[in-house]
Coordinates of C-alpha atoms in Angstrom, one line a residue:
M234 CA -0.2 -0.1 0.2
A235 CA 2.8 2.0 0.3
E236 CA 4.3 1.7 -2.2
K237 CA 1.3 2.6 -4.4
R238 CA 1.0 5.2 -2.4
T239 CA 4.9 6.7 -2.9
T240 CA 4.0 5.6 -7.0
L241 CA 0.9 8.4 -6.9
N242 CA 2.3 11.0 -5.6
N243 CA 5.8 10.6 -7.3
F244 CA 3.5 10.4 -10.5
A245 CA 1.7 13.9 -8.6
Y246 CA 4.8 15.7 -8.0
R247 CA 6.4 14.7 -12.0
I248 CA 2.7 15.9 -14.1
V249 CA 2.3 18.6 -12.0
E250 CA 6.3 20.0 -13.0
T251 CA 5.8 18.2 -16.5
F252 CA 2.5 19.9 -17.8
G253 CA 2.7 23.5 -15.5
I254 CA 6.8 23.4 -17.4
Q255 CA 5.3 22.6 -21.0
A256 CA 2.3 24.7 -20.1
I257 CA 5.6 27.6 -19.7
Q258 CA 7.5 26.5 -22.8
L259 CA 4.6 26.5 -24.8
I260 CA 3.8 30.5 -24.1
I261 CA 7.4 30.1 -24.8
S262 CA 7.4 29.1 -27.7
I263 CA 4.5 30.9 -29.3
V264 CA 5.7 34.3 -28.3
L265 CA 9.5 33.4 -29.8
A266 CA 7.7 31.9 -33.0
R267 CA 6.0 35.8 -33.2
L268 CA 8.9 37.6 -33.1
L269 CA 11.7 35.4 -34.9
I270 CA 11.4 34.2 -38.1
P271 CA 12.1 29.8 -39.1
E272 CA 15.7 30.7 -40.7
N273 CA 16.6 31.7 -36.7
Y274 CA 15.3 28.1 -35.6
G275 CA 16.6 25.8 -38.3
V276 CA 20.5 27.6 -37.5
V277 CA 19.4 26.5 -33.6
A278 CA 18.6 23.3 -34.6
I279 CA 21.6 21.2 -36.1
A280 CA 24.0 23.4 -33.6
S281 CA 21.0 21.2 -30.5
T282 CA 21.1 18.4 -31.8
I283 CA 25.2 18.6 -32.1
V284 CA 25.2 19.3 -28.3
T285 CA 22.0 17.0 -27.1
I286 CA 24.3 14.2 -29.0
L287 CA 27.6 14.4 -27.8
T288 CA 25.5 15.4 -24.2
S289 CA 24.3 12.3 -24.3
V290 CA 27.8 11.0 -25.1
V291 CA 29.1 12.4 -21.7
Q292 CA 26.9 11.6 -19.6
S293 CA 24.9 8.3 -20.7
S294 CA 26.9 6.1 -19.1
F295 CA 26.9 7.1 -15.5
N296 CA 22.4 8.8 -15.6
A297 CA 21.5 4.9 -15.0
P298 CA 24.3 3.9 -13.2
L299 CA 24.2 6.8 -10.1
V300 CA 20.3 6.6 -10.0
Q301 CA 20.7 2.2 -10.2
K302 CA 23.1 1.5 -7.6
R303 CA 22.4 0.3 -4.6
E304 CA 25.0 2.0 -2.2
L305 CA 26.7 5.6 -4.0
T306 CA 29.1 7.1 -1.9
K307 CA 31.1 10.6 -2.3
I308 CA 33.7 8.4 -4.2
D309 CA 31.3 7.7 -7.0
L310 CA 29.6 10.5 -6.9
T311 CA 33.7 13.1 -7.0
S312 CA 34.6 10.5 -9.3
S313 CA 32.1 10.0 -12.3
F314 CA 31.9 14.0 -12.1
Y315 CA 35.8 14.4 -13.0
V316 CA 35.3 12.0 -15.6
M317 CA 32.7 13.3 -17.0
L318 CA 34.3 17.0 -17.4
A319 CA 37.9 15.6 -18.3
I320 CA 35.2 13.4 -21.1
A321 CA 33.0 16.7 -21.8
G322 CA 35.5 19.0 -21.8
T323 CA 37.9 17.3 -24.0
L324 CA 34.6 16.5 -27.0
Y325 CA 33.8 20.7 -26.4
F326 CA 37.8 21.5 -27.8
I327 CA 36.4 19.4 -30.9
L328 CA 33.0 20.4 -32.1
F329 CA 35.4 24.5 -30.6
A330 CA 37.6 23.4 -33.6
G331 CA 35.8 21.8 -35.4
A332 CA 32.8 24.5 -36.1
P333 CA 33.9 26.7 -38.6
T334 CA 34.2 23.0 -41.1
I335 CA 30.1 21.8 -39.9
A336 CA 29.9 25.6 -41.1
D337 CA 31.1 25.6 -45.1
V338 CA 29.0 22.0 -44.7
Y339 CA 25.9 23.3 -43.9
G340 CA 26.2 26.9 -46.3
M341 CA 25.5 28.6 -43.5
P342 CA 28.3 30.9 -41.6
D343 CA 26.5 32.4 -38.3
L344 CA 26.2 28.4 -37.2
A345 CA 30.1 27.9 -36.3
L346 CA 29.6 30.7 -33.0
V347 CA 26.3 29.2 -32.3
I348 CA 27.9 25.2 -32.2
R349 CA 31.3 26.7 -29.9
V350 CA 28.8 29.3 -28.1
L351 CA 25.7 26.4 -27.4
G352 CA 28.2 23.6 -26.5
L353 CA 29.9 25.2 -24.0
V354 CA 25.8 23.8 -22.3
L355 CA 28.6 20.3 -22.2
I356 CA 30.6 21.8 -19.4
I357 CA 27.7 23.3 -17.5
G358 CA 25.7 19.2 -17.9
S359 CA 28.7 17.3 -16.1
W360 CA 27.5 19.3 -13.2
N361 CA 24.0 19.2 -13.2
S362 CA 23.9 15.4 -14.2
I363 CA 25.6 14.5 -11.0
Q364 CA 22.6 16.8 -9.0
M365 CA 19.8 15.3 -11.1
A366 CA 21.0 11.9 -10.5
L367 CA 20.9 13.1 -6.3
V368 CA 16.7 13.6 -6.8
Y369 CA 15.7 11.2 -8.8
R370 CA 17.6 8.4 -7.2
N371 CA 15.8 9.5 -3.6
L372 CA 12.7 10.3 -5.7
K373 CA 12.0 14.1 -4.5
F374 CA 10.4 14.7 -7.7
R375 CA 8.5 17.7 -5.8
A376 CA 12.1 19.1 -5.5
S377 CA 12.9 18.9 -9.6
M378 CA 8.8 20.4 -10.3
L379 CA 10.2 23.6 -8.8
I380 CA 14.2 23.4 -9.5
N381 CA 12.9 23.2 -13.4
M382 CA 9.8 25.9 -13.2
V383 CA 12.2 28.9 -12.1
G384 CA 14.7 27.6 -14.6
I385 CA 11.9 27.6 -17.3
I386 CA 10.8 30.8 -16.4
V387 CA 14.0 32.3 -16.2
Q388 CA 15.0 31.0 -19.5
G389 CA 12.0 32.4 -20.9
I390 CA 12.6 36.3 -20.0
V391 CA 15.6 36.0 -21.7
G392 CA 14.9 34.6 -24.7
I393 CA 11.6 36.5 -25.2
G394 CA 13.9 39.8 -23.7
M395 CA 16.4 38.8 -26.1
A396 CA 14.3 38.8 -29.3
Y397 CA 12.3 41.2 -28.7
K398 CA 15.2 43.6 -28.7
G399 CA 16.3 42.5 -32.0
F400 CA 18.8 39.3 -31.2
G401 CA 17.3 37.2 -33.8
V402 CA 18.6 33.6 -33.3
W403 CA 21.1 34.7 -30.4
S404 CA 17.6 35.0 -28.0
L405 CA 17.2 31.2 -28.6
V406 CA 20.9 30.3 -27.8
S407 CA 21.1 32.6 -24.6
S408 CA 18.2 30.9 -23.3
Q409 CA 19.4 27.5 -23.4
I410 CA 22.6 28.8 -21.9
T411 CA 20.1 30.2 -19.2
Y412 CA 18.0 27.7 -18.3
Q413 CA 21.3 25.0 -17.6
I414 CA 23.3 27.9 -15.2
V415 CA 19.6 28.5 -13.2
I416 CA 18.8 24.7 -12.5
G417 CA 22.7 23.7 -11.6
I418 CA 22.6 26.4 -9.8
L419 CA 19.7 25.2 -7.9
Y420 CA 20.3 21.9 -7.9
G421 CA 23.5 22.3 -6.6
I422 CA 21.8 24.4 -3.8
Y423 CA 19.5 21.9 -2.5
N424 CA 21.9 18.7 -2.3
K425 CA 24.3 20.8 -0.6
W426 CA 26.5 18.7 -2.6
I427 CA 29.8 19.6 -4.5
P428 CA 32.7 17.7 -5.1
G429 CA 35.5 16.7 -2.9
I430 CA 38.9 16.0 -3.5
C431 CA 39.3 12.3 -4.5
F432 CA 39.3 10.1 -7.2
S433 CA 38.5 6.4 -7.4
I434 CA 39.5 4.5 -10.7
Q435 CA 37.2 1.2 -8.9
S436 CA 34.3 3.2 -7.9
I437 CA 34.7 4.2 -12.2
K438 CA 34.7 0.7 -13.5
D439 CA 32.2 -0.9 -10.8
I440 CA 29.6 2.5 -12.7
W441 CA 31.1 1.7 -16.5
K442 CA 30.0 -1.3 -15.3
I443 CA 26.5 -1.0 -15.8
G444 CA 26.8 2.4 -17.0
I445 CA 28.7 1.3 -21.1
P446 CA 26.5 -2.1 -22.0
L447 CA 23.3 1.3 -21.3
C448 CA 25.6 3.8 -22.6
G449 CA 25.4 1.8 -25.7
A450 CA 22.1 2.2 -25.9
E451 CA 21.2 5.1 -24.7
L452 CA 23.9 6.3 -27.4
L453 CA 21.6 5.2 -30.9
T454 CA 18.3 6.2 -29.3
I455 CA 19.8 9.9 -29.3
V456 CA 21.5 9.7 -32.4
S457 CA 18.2 8.2 -34.5
S458 CA 16.0 10.8 -33.2
N459 CA 18.0 13.6 -33.2
V460 CA 20.1 13.3 -36.0
Y461 CA 16.7 14.4 -38.6
P462 CA 17.6 18.0 -38.2
M463 CA 21.0 17.2 -39.3
I464 CA 20.3 15.3 -42.1
I465 CA 17.2 17.5 -43.4
G466 CA 19.5 20.4 -42.7
L467 CA 21.6 19.2 -45.8
R468 CA 19.0 18.3 -48.7
Y469 CA 16.8 21.2 -47.1
T470 CA 16.7 25.1 -47.0
K471 CA 17.3 27.0 -43.3
A472 CA 13.5 28.1 -43.6
E473 CA 11.8 24.4 -44.6
L474 CA 14.5 23.2 -41.2
G475 CA 12.8 25.7 -39.5
L476 CA 9.6 24.4 -40.4
Y477 CA 10.3 21.1 -39.6
Q478 CA 11.5 22.1 -36.3
K479 CA 8.7 24.3 -35.4
G480 CA 6.3 21.9 -36.4
N481 CA 8.2 18.5 -34.9
S482 CA 8.9 20.2 -31.5
V483 CA 5.8 21.9 -30.2
P484 CA 4.6 18.2 -30.0
T485 CA 7.4 16.7 -29.3
T486 CA 8.4 18.3 -26.2
I487 CA 5.2 18.8 -24.7
V488 CA 4.9 14.4 -25.4
N489 CA 8.3 14.1 -24.2
G490 CA 7.3 16.0 -21.6
V491 CA 5.0 13.0 -20.0
V492 CA 7.1 10.3 -21.0
T493 CA 9.4 11.8 -19.8
A494 CA 8.0 12.2 -16.0
C495 CA 6.3 9.0 -16.3
S496 CA 10.1 7.5 -16.9
T497 CA 11.7 9.3 -14.5
V498 CA 9.5 7.6 -11.8
F499 CA 9.0 4.3 -12.9
F500 CA 12.3 3.6 -12.9
S501 CA 13.3 4.3 -10.0
M502 CA 10.1 2.7 -8.3
M503 CA 11.7 0.3 -10.7
S504 CA 15.6 -0.2 -10.1
R505 CA 14.2 -0.6 -6.6
V506 CA 12.5 -3.9 -6.9
Q507 CA 14.4 -5.0 -9.6
D508 CA 15.3 -8.9 -7.7
D509 CA 11.6 -8.8 -7.3
H510 CA 9.9 -10.0 -10.7
D511 CA 6.2 -10.3 -10.0
N512 CA 6.0 -6.8 -8.6
L513 CA 8.7 -5.4 -11.2
K514 CA 6.2 -6.7 -14.2
Q515 CA 2.4 -5.5 -12.5
L516 CA 5.2 -1.9 -11.9
L517 CA 5.8 -2.3 -15.5
R518 CA 2.4 -2.4 -16.7
N519 CA 0.6 0.5 -14.6
G520 CA 3.7 2.0 -16.0
V521 CA 2.5 2.0 -20.0
A522 CA -1.5 1.8 -19.0
I523 CA -0.9 5.0 -17.2
T524 CA 1.5 6.3 -19.9
S525 CA -0.9 5.1 -23.0
Y526 CA -3.6 6.8 -21.1
L527 CA -1.7 10.4 -20.7
I528 CA -0.1 10.7 -24.0
V529 CA -2.6 9.6 -26.6
P530 CA -5.0 12.2 -25.8
I531 CA -2.7 14.7 -25.8
A532 CA -1.1 13.3 -29.2
L533 CA -4.3 12.9 -31.3
G534 CA -6.0 16.1 -29.8
L535 CA -2.9 18.2 -30.9
L536 CA -3.1 16.0 -34.1
S537 CA -6.9 16.8 -34.5
I538 CA -6.0 20.9 -33.6
S539 CA -2.4 21.2 -35.1
K540 CA -4.3 23.3 -37.9
D541 CA -6.1 25.4 -36.2
F542 CA -3.2 26.0 -33.7
I543 CA -1.2 26.7 -37.3
T544 CA -3.1 29.1 -38.0
V545 CA -4.0 31.1 -34.6
V546 CA -1.7 31.3 -32.4
L547 CA 2.2 30.8 -34.2
G548 CA 0.8 32.6 -37.4
E549 CA 1.1 32.5 -41.4
N550 CA 4.7 32.1 -41.5
W551 CA 4.5 28.9 -40.1
L552 CA 1.3 27.7 -42.0
N553 CA 3.3 25.4 -44.2
A554 CA 4.1 23.5 -40.9
I555 CA 0.5 22.7 -40.1
P556 CA 1.4 18.8 -41.8
L557 CA 4.5 18.1 -40.4
M558 CA 3.0 18.4 -36.6
Q559 CA 0.2 16.0 -37.9
I560 CA 3.1 14.0 -38.9
A561 CA 4.2 14.5 -35.8
C562 CA 1.4 14.3 -33.5
L563 CA 1.3 10.8 -35.0
T564 CA 4.3 9.9 -34.5
L565 CA 3.3 10.6 -30.9
S566 CA 0.6 8.6 -30.1
L567 CA 3.1 5.7 -30.2
Y568 CA 5.4 7.0 -27.6
P569 CA 3.7 5.0 -24.8
L570 CA 5.0 2.6 -25.7
R571 CA 9.0 3.2 -24.7
I572 CA 8.8 3.1 -21.1
R573 CA 8.5 -0.7 -21.7
T574 CA 12.3 0.6 -21.8
Q575 CA 12.4 1.5 -18.5
A576 CA 11.9 -2.0 -17.3
I577 CA 14.8 -3.5 -19.9
K578 CA 16.7 -1.0 -17.9
A579 CA 16.4 -1.5 -14.6
I580 CA 17.1 -5.3 -14.6
G581 CA 20.5 -4.4 -16.5
K582 CA 19.9 -6.1 -19.3
A583 CA 21.8 -3.9 -21.6
N584 CA 22.0 -7.3 -24.9
Q585 CA 18.2 -6.4 -24.8
S586 CA 18.6 -3.0 -24.3
F587 CA 21.4 -2.2 -27.6
F588 CA 19.4 -5.0 -29.3
T589 CA 16.5 -2.4 -29.6
N590 CA 17.9 0.5 -29.9
A591 CA 19.5 -1.0 -32.4
A592 CA 16.8 -2.1 -34.7
Y593 CA 15.4 1.3 -34.1
A594 CA 18.3 3.9 -35.1
A595 CA 18.5 1.0 -38.3
S596 CA 14.9 1.2 -39.4
S597 CA 14.5 5.2 -38.7
N598 CA 18.1 6.3 -40.1
G599 CA 17.0 3.7 -43.1
L600 CA 14.4 4.7 -43.7
L601 CA 14.4 8.2 -43.1
L602 CA 17.6 8.8 -45.7
I603 CA 15.8 7.0 -48.8
F604 CA 12.3 9.1 -47.7
V605 CA 14.3 12.4 -47.6
F606 CA 15.0 12.7 -50.8
V607 CA 10.9 12.0 -51.8
S608 CA 9.8 15.5 -50.0
L609 CA 10.0 16.8 -46.1
R610 CA 6.8 15.1 -45.6
A611 CA 8.0 11.4 -46.9
A612 CA 11.2 12.8 -44.6
I613 CA 8.6 13.1 -41.5
F614 CA 6.7 9.9 -41.8
S615 CA 9.4 7.6 -42.1
M616 CA 10.1 8.6 -38.3
F617 CA 6.8 6.6 -37.8
L618 CA 7.1 3.8 -40.0
A619 CA 10.3 3.8 -36.9
E620 CA 8.8 3.8 -34.5
V621 CA 6.6 1.0 -35.2
V622 CA 9.7 -0.9 -35.7
F623 CA 11.0 -0.2 -32.1
A624 CA 7.2 -0.6 -31.1
I625 CA 7.3 -4.6 -31.8
T626 CA 11.4 -5.5 -30.5
T627 CA 10.9 -3.7 -27.6
G628 CA 7.1 -5.8 -27.3
F629 CA 9.6 -8.8 -28.6
Y630 CA 11.7 -8.4 -25.7
I631 CA 9.5 -7.7 -23.4
S632 CA 7.2 -11.0 -23.7
K633 CA 10.0 -13.2 -23.1
D634 CA 12.1 -11.1 -20.0
F635 CA 8.6 -10.3 -18.2
G636 CA 6.1 -12.7 -19.3
Y637 CA 4.5 -9.3 -20.7
T638 CA 3.0 -11.4 -23.6
F639 CA 1.6 -9.3 -26.7
D640 CA -1.5 -9.7 -25.3
E641 CA -1.3 -8.1 -22.1
Q642 CA 0.7 -4.9 -23.9
I643 CA -2.7 -4.8 -26.2
R644 CA -4.8 -5.0 -23.5
D645 CA -3.2 -2.6 -21.6
V646 CA -2.9 0.9 -23.8
A647 CA -6.5 -0.5 -26.0
S648 CA -8.6 1.8 -23.8
S649 CA -6.5 4.1 -24.1
Y650 CA -6.3 4.8 -28.3
I651 CA -9.6 3.4 -28.8
S652 CA -11.0 6.0 -25.9
G653 CA -8.2 9.0 -27.7
A654 CA -9.7 8.0 -31.0
L655 CA -12.9 8.7 -30.7
M656 CA -12.5 12.1 -28.3
A657 CA -10.4 13.2 -31.5
V658 CA -13.1 12.7 -33.6
I659 CA -15.3 14.5 -31.8
A660 CA -13.4 17.3 -31.6
L661 CA -12.5 17.6 -35.6
C662 CA -16.6 16.8 -35.8
V663 CA -16.9 20.2 -33.9
G664 CA -14.4 22.5 -35.6
E665 CA -16.4 21.1 -39.0
M666 CA -19.3 23.4 -37.6
F667 CA -17.4 26.5 -37.9
S668 CA -16.7 28.7 -41.6
T669 CA -12.8 30.2 -40.4
I670 CA -10.7 29.5 -38.0
T671 CA -10.6 31.3 -35.4
L672 CA -9.0 31.1 -31.8
W673 CA -12.7 30.8 -30.4
S674 CA -13.0 27.7 -32.3
L675 CA -9.9 26.2 -31.1
L676 CA -10.4 27.4 -27.6
I677 CA -13.9 25.6 -28.3
K678 CA -12.5 22.8 -30.6
V679 CA -10.0 22.4 -26.3
L680 CA -12.9 22.4 -24.7
A681 CA -14.7 19.6 -27.3
G682 CA -12.3 17.2 -26.6
V683 CA -11.6 17.0 -23.1
V684 CA -15.1 17.5 -21.6
S685 CA -15.2 14.2 -24.1
Y686 CA -12.6 12.7 -23.1
I687 CA -12.5 12.5 -19.7
L688 CA -16.7 11.6 -20.1
I689 CA -15.6 8.9 -21.4
S690 CA -12.8 7.6 -18.8
L691 CA -15.9 8.3 -16.4
I692 CA -17.9 6.1 -18.2
A693 CA -15.4 3.3 -19.1
K694 CA -13.6 3.5 -16.1
P695 CA -10.5 1.9 -18.4
K696 CA -7.4 0.7 -16.2
P697 CA -5.4 3.5 -15.9
V698 CA -8.1 5.9 -14.4
R699 CA -9.4 2.1 -12.5
L700 CA -5.6 2.6 -11.2
V701 CA -5.6 5.5 -9.1
L702 CA -9.2 5.3 -7.9
S703 CA -7.0 2.6 -6.1
Y704 CA -4.3 4.6 -5.1
L705 CA -5.9 7.2 -4.3
R706 CA -8.0 4.9 -2.2
I707 CA -5.4 4.1 -1.0
G708 CA -3.9 6.7 0.7
N709 CA -7.0 8.8 2.0
R710 CA -7.1 4.8 4.6
Q711 CA -3.1 6.2 5.3

């Protein structure tokens, strides 16, 4: 009972954090989209992609072990920090030197300086990675919620202020660096941790024994998920790349936030019961059911209002991003199934994690290299096909290692997809009542979708709803 209550509390904090942050980020994104042009986003998209991949190289072999390790010492933390800092410094030096060449390849002269400045995130991230691992390991999600909200607000103030003053692309760069600095300071104050004057090679070996195998899998996922802007940027213009970035980033930011929230909570919980097969499987099933219940309606709901949203909110500069956003939403509707990979990580099944991610990387990159020559829409659709491959491959390993059969996996998410599809149809039908697209028609469509999903949930009472209600009843008795 206590475990159920803990899960509910953690979910509450992470979901409040997620939706609070996403709401703030959405507002910031809307304001920036009206102040900037697609070309600005195209330059930052490439730089951000490179930095994201390199950040994963630095941190991926440490993040999971620091949360998962049964006994974590000060020497473990300090040694990990120094190694990450050394790797980050080396990669930043290489990135700094190679920035002009990258700019020449993409035909964007201003890209070199953007890469050099944004690359500082690599150094800052070494500190932040340790601090966040401590918070997640101890399930301190309320602190994480408050820290990230403050960071996002400060980031928005800096970005919007600089964009308003005409700094263009630098408003996006500066806001990202500001966010990393702010959360780094706040996490440090909260954890009261600073690196000591000590180092242990054995400690690093123990951490890498867990982390290196998982690192390969995580790198494959990160690279496959972020390689799109780099390849699209080689084939299409800065403006078209900017359209892709905005059409994909608006729904992805929202959905990824929920996925991250659910994944963080369930990975931490599953790591604690990794030796209890039955309990682990039950947590996995609950995670899949609840995550799908939250994400599917968001993804399909955004798909149903994408035309209205871009027309009314982002403005006419972004109309060509409408079909790109719709395809992205279709892909994101499959993201709840990704939480299954957290169970594989929790029990340290590095080989399975690597092979599932390798299948995703191969299908994702292979399909993109084919479809990118057809059209920009086709390139984005290849993301959906790759996600289907990933879902099936992961399902196979989950069925084999956890006894979580395909039939059970389908039943755990079926109600969410049916309810989400009905909600999207209702929202579209309501939209047909209006002859023109206005702010009021958009708000009414959103309201119709939200109300219909709630009513369907109350009438059908699918598994996720019953789970939450059972957790609440347990909490009220304690």
